[in-house]
Amino acid sequence: MKKRIITSFIILITLLILLFGAYKLMNSRTYQLFGELTNRVETNQKVIALTFDDGPTKKVEEILPLLDKYNAKATFFVIGNELEKNLKFGRAIVRSGHQLGNHTYTHNRMIFKTPSFIKEEVEKTNTFIRATGYTDQIDFRPPNGKKLIGLPYYLNKHHIETITWDLEPDTYYNSPSDKIKYVNENVKPGSIILLHSMYDDSEKYLQTLEGILDSLSKKGYQFVTVNELQKR
């Protein structure tokens, strides 16, 4: 009886350790089992990458002129079914010299998915990205940053890099002033900033974006695409 209790206890502890490890791996912004993952770039140059998740939506028409005002280039990780309905916004992003990235077709969390599901989510979205006229490398960002084994394996096999982030103001704060302060206090050369301006219904997303662009520009930072950042 004592041996059975000890064995059961060891099995339970092992399972808990495995579950905890899987949870940490699923949510890690800096590590995955297969392929390349970038959450920031080590550089001494004062360059950073602004990235926008989701969409594209009509807000592109307001975001692009603001980026142009600060001579900033950005990366838009778009959802395939949104891009399919709004190809004109995708084309506007490309014409303005920005980067398009893949954020899946349906924005499903890419864990515990079949290989065929992963393949369709990535490749279908890539098809619409190419339909915008975008010809550069297509990077991938998993919805909510979540990945385990199947997704990284597929991406590595097809030479697609995973891009996460090291700054996420929308996650921690609601007011533009708090988001701007957070970015300014934590930014480093080579940082990748995540924003969700496409679905910010507060109508304060432009205030946040301009505050980040203005304050960091005054500190001497330049805004480049993720692909450009990786070449520094």
Short mmCIF file of C-alpha atoms in Angstrom, two decimals:
data_model
loop_
_atom_site.label_atom_id
_atom_site.label_comp_id
_atom_site.label_asym_id
_atom_site.label_seq_id
_atom_site.Cartn_x
_atom_site.Cartn_y
_atom_site.Cartn_z
CA MET A 1 0.00 0.00 0.00
CA LYS A 2 2.78 2.41 0.93
CA LYS A 3 4.57 1.75 -2.37
CA ARG A 4 1.36 2.37 -4.33
CA ILE A 5 0.84 5.68 -2.55
CA ILE A 6 4.41 6.76 -3.27
CA THR A 7 4.11 5.69 -6.92
CA SER A 8 0.81 7.55 -7.33
CA PHE A 9 2.32 10.64 -5.75
CA ILE A 10 5.32 10.53 -8.11
CA ILE A 11 3.00 10.12 -11.12
CA LEU A 12 0.88 13.04 -9.96
CA ILE A 13 3.90 15.31 -9.46
CA THR A 14 5.26 14.29 -12.88
CA LEU A 15 1.96 15.13 -14.55
CA LEU A 16 1.79 18.49 -12.81
CA ILE A 17 5.35 19.31 -13.91
CA LEU A 18 4.52 18.33 -17.50
CA LEU A 19 1.35 20.43 -17.48
CA PHE A 20 3.18 23.39 -16.03
CA GLY A 21 5.93 23.02 -18.63
CA ALA A 22 3.38 22.85 -21.45
CA TYR A 23 1.64 25.96 -20.10
CA LYS A 24 4.91 27.90 -19.94
CA LEU A 25 5.92 26.74 -23.42
CA MET A 26 2.51 27.64 -24.86
CA ASN A 27 2.73 31.20 -23.53
CA SER A 28 6.45 31.87 -23.94
CA ARG A 29 7.27 35.02 -25.91
CA THR A 30 10.94 34.06 -26.22
CA TYR A 31 11.10 30.32 -26.90
CA GLN A 32 9.57 27.56 -29.00
CA LEU A 33 10.62 23.99 -29.75
CA PHE A 34 11.15 24.38 -33.50
CA GLY A 35 12.27 27.17 -35.81
CA GLU A 36 13.13 30.82 -35.35
CA LEU A 37 11.34 33.08 -32.89
CA THR A 38 12.02 36.79 -32.44
CA ASN A 39 10.55 38.92 -29.65
CA ARG A 40 13.16 41.70 -29.97
CA VAL A 41 16.46 42.24 -31.74
CA GLU A 42 19.77 42.87 -30.02
CA THR A 43 21.14 46.09 -31.50
CA ASN A 44 22.81 49.31 -30.40
CA GLN A 45 20.93 51.29 -33.03
CA LYS A 46 17.87 53.20 -31.87
CA VAL A 47 15.41 51.33 -34.06
CA ILE A 48 12.16 49.67 -33.05
CA ALA A 49 9.29 47.86 -34.77
CA LEU A 50 5.68 48.91 -34.33
CA THR A 51 3.35 45.99 -35.01
CA PHE A 52 -0.42 45.98 -35.38
CA ASP A 53 -2.45 42.81 -34.85
CA ASP A 54 -5.79 41.90 -36.46
CA GLY A 55 -7.78 43.49 -39.23
CA PRO A 56 -7.25 45.17 -41.57
CA THR A 57 -10.18 47.45 -40.89
CA LYS A 58 -11.22 50.94 -41.97
CA LYS A 59 -8.95 52.34 -39.25
CA VAL A 60 -6.07 51.74 -41.69
CA GLU A 61 -7.17 54.95 -43.41
CA GLU A 62 -6.32 56.91 -40.25
CA ILE A 63 -3.28 54.92 -39.15
CA LEU A 64 -1.34 55.16 -42.42
CA PRO A 65 -1.27 59.00 -42.62
CA LEU A 66 -0.15 59.16 -38.99
CA LEU A 67 2.71 56.73 -39.65
CA ASP A 68 3.67 58.74 -42.71
CA LYS A 69 3.72 61.95 -40.64
CA TYR A 70 6.53 60.45 -38.53
CA ASN A 71 8.25 58.70 -41.44
CA ALA A 72 7.51 55.43 -39.65
CA LYS A 73 7.28 51.98 -41.19
CA ALA A 74 5.27 49.29 -39.40
CA THR A 75 4.27 45.65 -39.63
CA PHE A 76 0.62 44.61 -39.83
CA PHE A 77 -0.16 41.03 -38.77
CA VAL A 78 -3.47 40.54 -40.52
CA ILE A 79 -6.26 37.99 -40.13
CA GLY A 80 -6.95 36.19 -43.41
CA ASN A 81 -10.74 36.37 -43.37
CA GLU A 82 -10.57 40.09 -42.56
CA LEU A 83 -8.05 40.70 -45.32
CA GLU A 84 -10.19 38.72 -47.76
CA LYS A 85 -13.05 41.19 -47.15
CA ASN A 86 -10.78 44.25 -47.08
CA LEU A 87 -8.13 43.70 -49.71
CA LYS A 88 -8.14 47.41 -50.51
CA PHE A 89 -6.82 48.16 -47.02
CA GLY A 90 -4.15 45.50 -47.40
CA ARG A 91 -3.09 47.01 -50.69
CA ALA A 92 -2.97 50.47 -49.12
CA ILE A 93 -0.64 49.13 -46.42
CA VAL A 94 1.68 47.65 -49.04
CA ARG A 95 1.63 50.78 -51.23
CA SER A 96 2.72 52.80 -48.20
CA GLY A 97 5.81 50.63 -47.80
CA HIS A 98 4.76 48.66 -44.72
CA GLN A 99 5.11 44.95 -44.02
CA LEU A 100 2.28 42.42 -43.96
CA GLY A 101 2.46 39.40 -41.65
CA ASN A 102 0.28 36.34 -41.14
CA HIS A 103 -2.00 36.16 -38.07
CA THR A 104 -3.97 33.06 -39.22
CA TYR A 105 -7.17 32.99 -41.25
CA THR A 106 -9.71 32.71 -38.41
CA HIS A 107 -7.74 33.93 -35.35
CA ASN A 108 -8.17 30.56 -33.63
CA ARG A 109 -5.65 29.76 -30.92
CA MET A 110 -3.17 27.50 -32.65
CA ILE A 111 -2.84 24.82 -29.98
CA PHE A 112 -4.19 21.25 -30.13
CA LYS A 113 -4.91 21.71 -33.85
CA THR A 114 -4.46 19.15 -36.61
CA PRO A 115 -1.66 19.55 -39.17
CA SER A 116 -4.26 20.11 -41.89
CA PHE A 117 -5.93 22.89 -39.89
CA ILE A 118 -2.59 24.63 -39.28
CA LYS A 119 -1.66 24.34 -42.94
CA GLU A 120 -4.96 25.85 -44.12
CA GLU A 121 -4.86 28.71 -41.59
CA VAL A 122 -1.37 29.76 -42.66
CA GLU A 123 -1.46 29.10 -46.39
CA LYS A 124 -4.91 30.56 -47.02
CA THR A 125 -3.87 33.79 -45.32
CA ASN A 126 -0.60 33.88 -47.26
CA THR A 127 -2.60 33.66 -50.48
CA PHE A 128 -4.52 36.82 -49.64
CA ILE A 129 -1.37 38.59 -48.46
CA ARG A 130 0.20 37.92 -51.86
CA ALA A 131 -3.01 39.20 -53.51
CA THR A 132 -2.26 42.65 -52.06
CA GLY A 133 0.96 42.83 -54.08
CA TYR A 134 3.21 42.17 -51.08
CA THR A 135 6.34 40.33 -52.25
CA ASP A 136 8.67 40.34 -49.24
CA GLN A 137 9.12 37.63 -46.60
CA ILE A 138 5.91 36.77 -44.72
CA ASP A 139 6.41 36.32 -40.98
CA PHE A 140 3.87 34.73 -38.64
CA ARG A 141 2.40 35.78 -35.32
CA PRO A 142 0.25 33.26 -33.42
CA PRO A 143 -3.04 34.59 -32.03
CA ASN A 144 -2.53 35.53 -28.37
CA GLY A 145 1.06 34.40 -28.82
CA LYS A 146 0.09 30.79 -28.08
CA LYS A 147 1.91 27.83 -29.64
CA LEU A 148 3.02 24.36 -28.58
CA ILE A 149 4.46 21.75 -30.95
CA GLY A 150 2.40 21.43 -34.14
CA LEU A 151 2.50 25.09 -35.17
CA PRO A 152 6.25 25.68 -34.65
CA TYR A 153 6.97 22.39 -36.42
CA TYR A 154 4.94 23.46 -39.46
CA LEU A 155 6.45 26.96 -39.54
CA ASN A 156 9.98 25.61 -39.27
CA LYS A 157 9.35 23.10 -42.04
CA HIS A 158 8.19 25.92 -44.33
CA HIS A 159 10.90 28.40 -43.27
CA ILE A 160 8.45 30.85 -41.70
CA GLU A 161 9.65 32.83 -38.70
CA THR A 162 7.58 33.41 -35.57
CA ILE A 163 7.42 37.02 -34.37
CA THR A 164 6.24 37.85 -30.86
CA TRP A 165 6.95 41.07 -28.92
CA ASP A 166 8.57 42.50 -25.81
CA LEU A 167 6.18 45.43 -25.20
CA GLU A 168 2.39 45.13 -25.05
CA PRO A 169 0.82 48.34 -23.70
CA ASP A 170 -2.75 47.30 -24.56
CA THR A 171 -2.51 44.32 -22.22
CA TYR A 172 -1.72 46.28 -19.10
CA TYR A 173 -3.33 49.70 -19.47
CA ASN A 174 -6.50 51.37 -20.74
CA SER A 175 -5.68 55.07 -20.96
CA PRO A 176 -3.46 56.46 -23.74
CA SER A 177 -1.27 58.31 -21.22
CA ASP A 178 -0.56 55.10 -19.27
CA LYS A 179 0.20 53.17 -22.46
CA ILE A 180 2.58 55.88 -23.69
CA LYS A 181 4.31 56.06 -20.31
CA TYR A 182 4.70 52.26 -20.20
CA VAL A 183 6.32 52.19 -23.64
CA ASN A 184 8.68 55.06 -22.86
CA GLU A 185 9.79 53.50 -19.57
CA ASN A 186 10.42 50.04 -21.03
CA VAL A 187 11.52 50.53 -24.63
CA LYS A 188 14.99 49.40 -25.73
CA PRO A 189 16.79 49.49 -29.07
CA GLY A 190 15.40 46.56 -31.04
CA SER A 191 12.06 46.42 -29.21
CA ILE A 192 8.96 45.05 -30.92
CA ILE A 193 5.78 46.81 -29.77
CA LEU A 194 2.36 45.14 -30.05
CA LEU A 195 -0.72 47.33 -30.62
CA HIS A 196 -4.38 46.45 -31.32
CA SER A 197 -5.47 49.67 -32.96
CA MET A 198 -7.74 47.92 -35.47
CA TYR A 199 -10.27 46.96 -32.82
CA ASP A 200 -9.82 49.74 -30.29
CA ASP A 201 -13.36 51.06 -29.98
CA SER A 202 -12.40 53.70 -27.45
CA GLU A 203 -11.59 56.09 -30.31
CA LYS A 204 -8.39 56.92 -28.41
CA TYR A 205 -6.16 54.58 -30.40
CA LEU A 206 -4.82 57.43 -32.54
CA GLN A 207 -3.94 59.38 -29.40
CA THR A 208 -1.99 56.38 -28.12
CA LEU A 209 -0.27 55.78 -31.44
CA GLU A 210 0.70 59.40 -31.96
CA GLY A 211 1.92 59.66 -28.37
CA ILE A 212 4.23 56.69 -28.91
CA LEU A 213 5.44 57.98 -32.29
CA ASP A 214 6.04 61.50 -31.04
CA SER A 215 7.74 60.68 -27.73
CA LEU A 216 10.04 58.00 -29.13
CA SER A 217 10.91 60.10 -32.19
CA LYS A 218 12.05 62.85 -29.82
CA LYS A 219 14.30 60.29 -28.14
CA GLY A 220 15.94 59.56 -31.48
CA TYR A 221 14.19 56.30 -32.30
CA GLN A 222 13.38 55.24 -35.86
CA PHE A 223 10.43 53.00 -36.68
CA VAL A 224 11.12 50.15 -39.10
CA THR A 225 9.39 46.95 -40.19
CA VAL A 226 10.18 43.66 -38.46
CA ASN A 227 12.05 42.45 -41.55
CA GLU A 228 14.17 45.60 -41.54
CA LEU A 229 14.76 45.35 -37.79
CA GLN A 230 16.14 41.84 -38.17
CA LYS A 231 18.78 43.09 -40.61
CA ARG A 232 20.28 45.52 -38.07
#
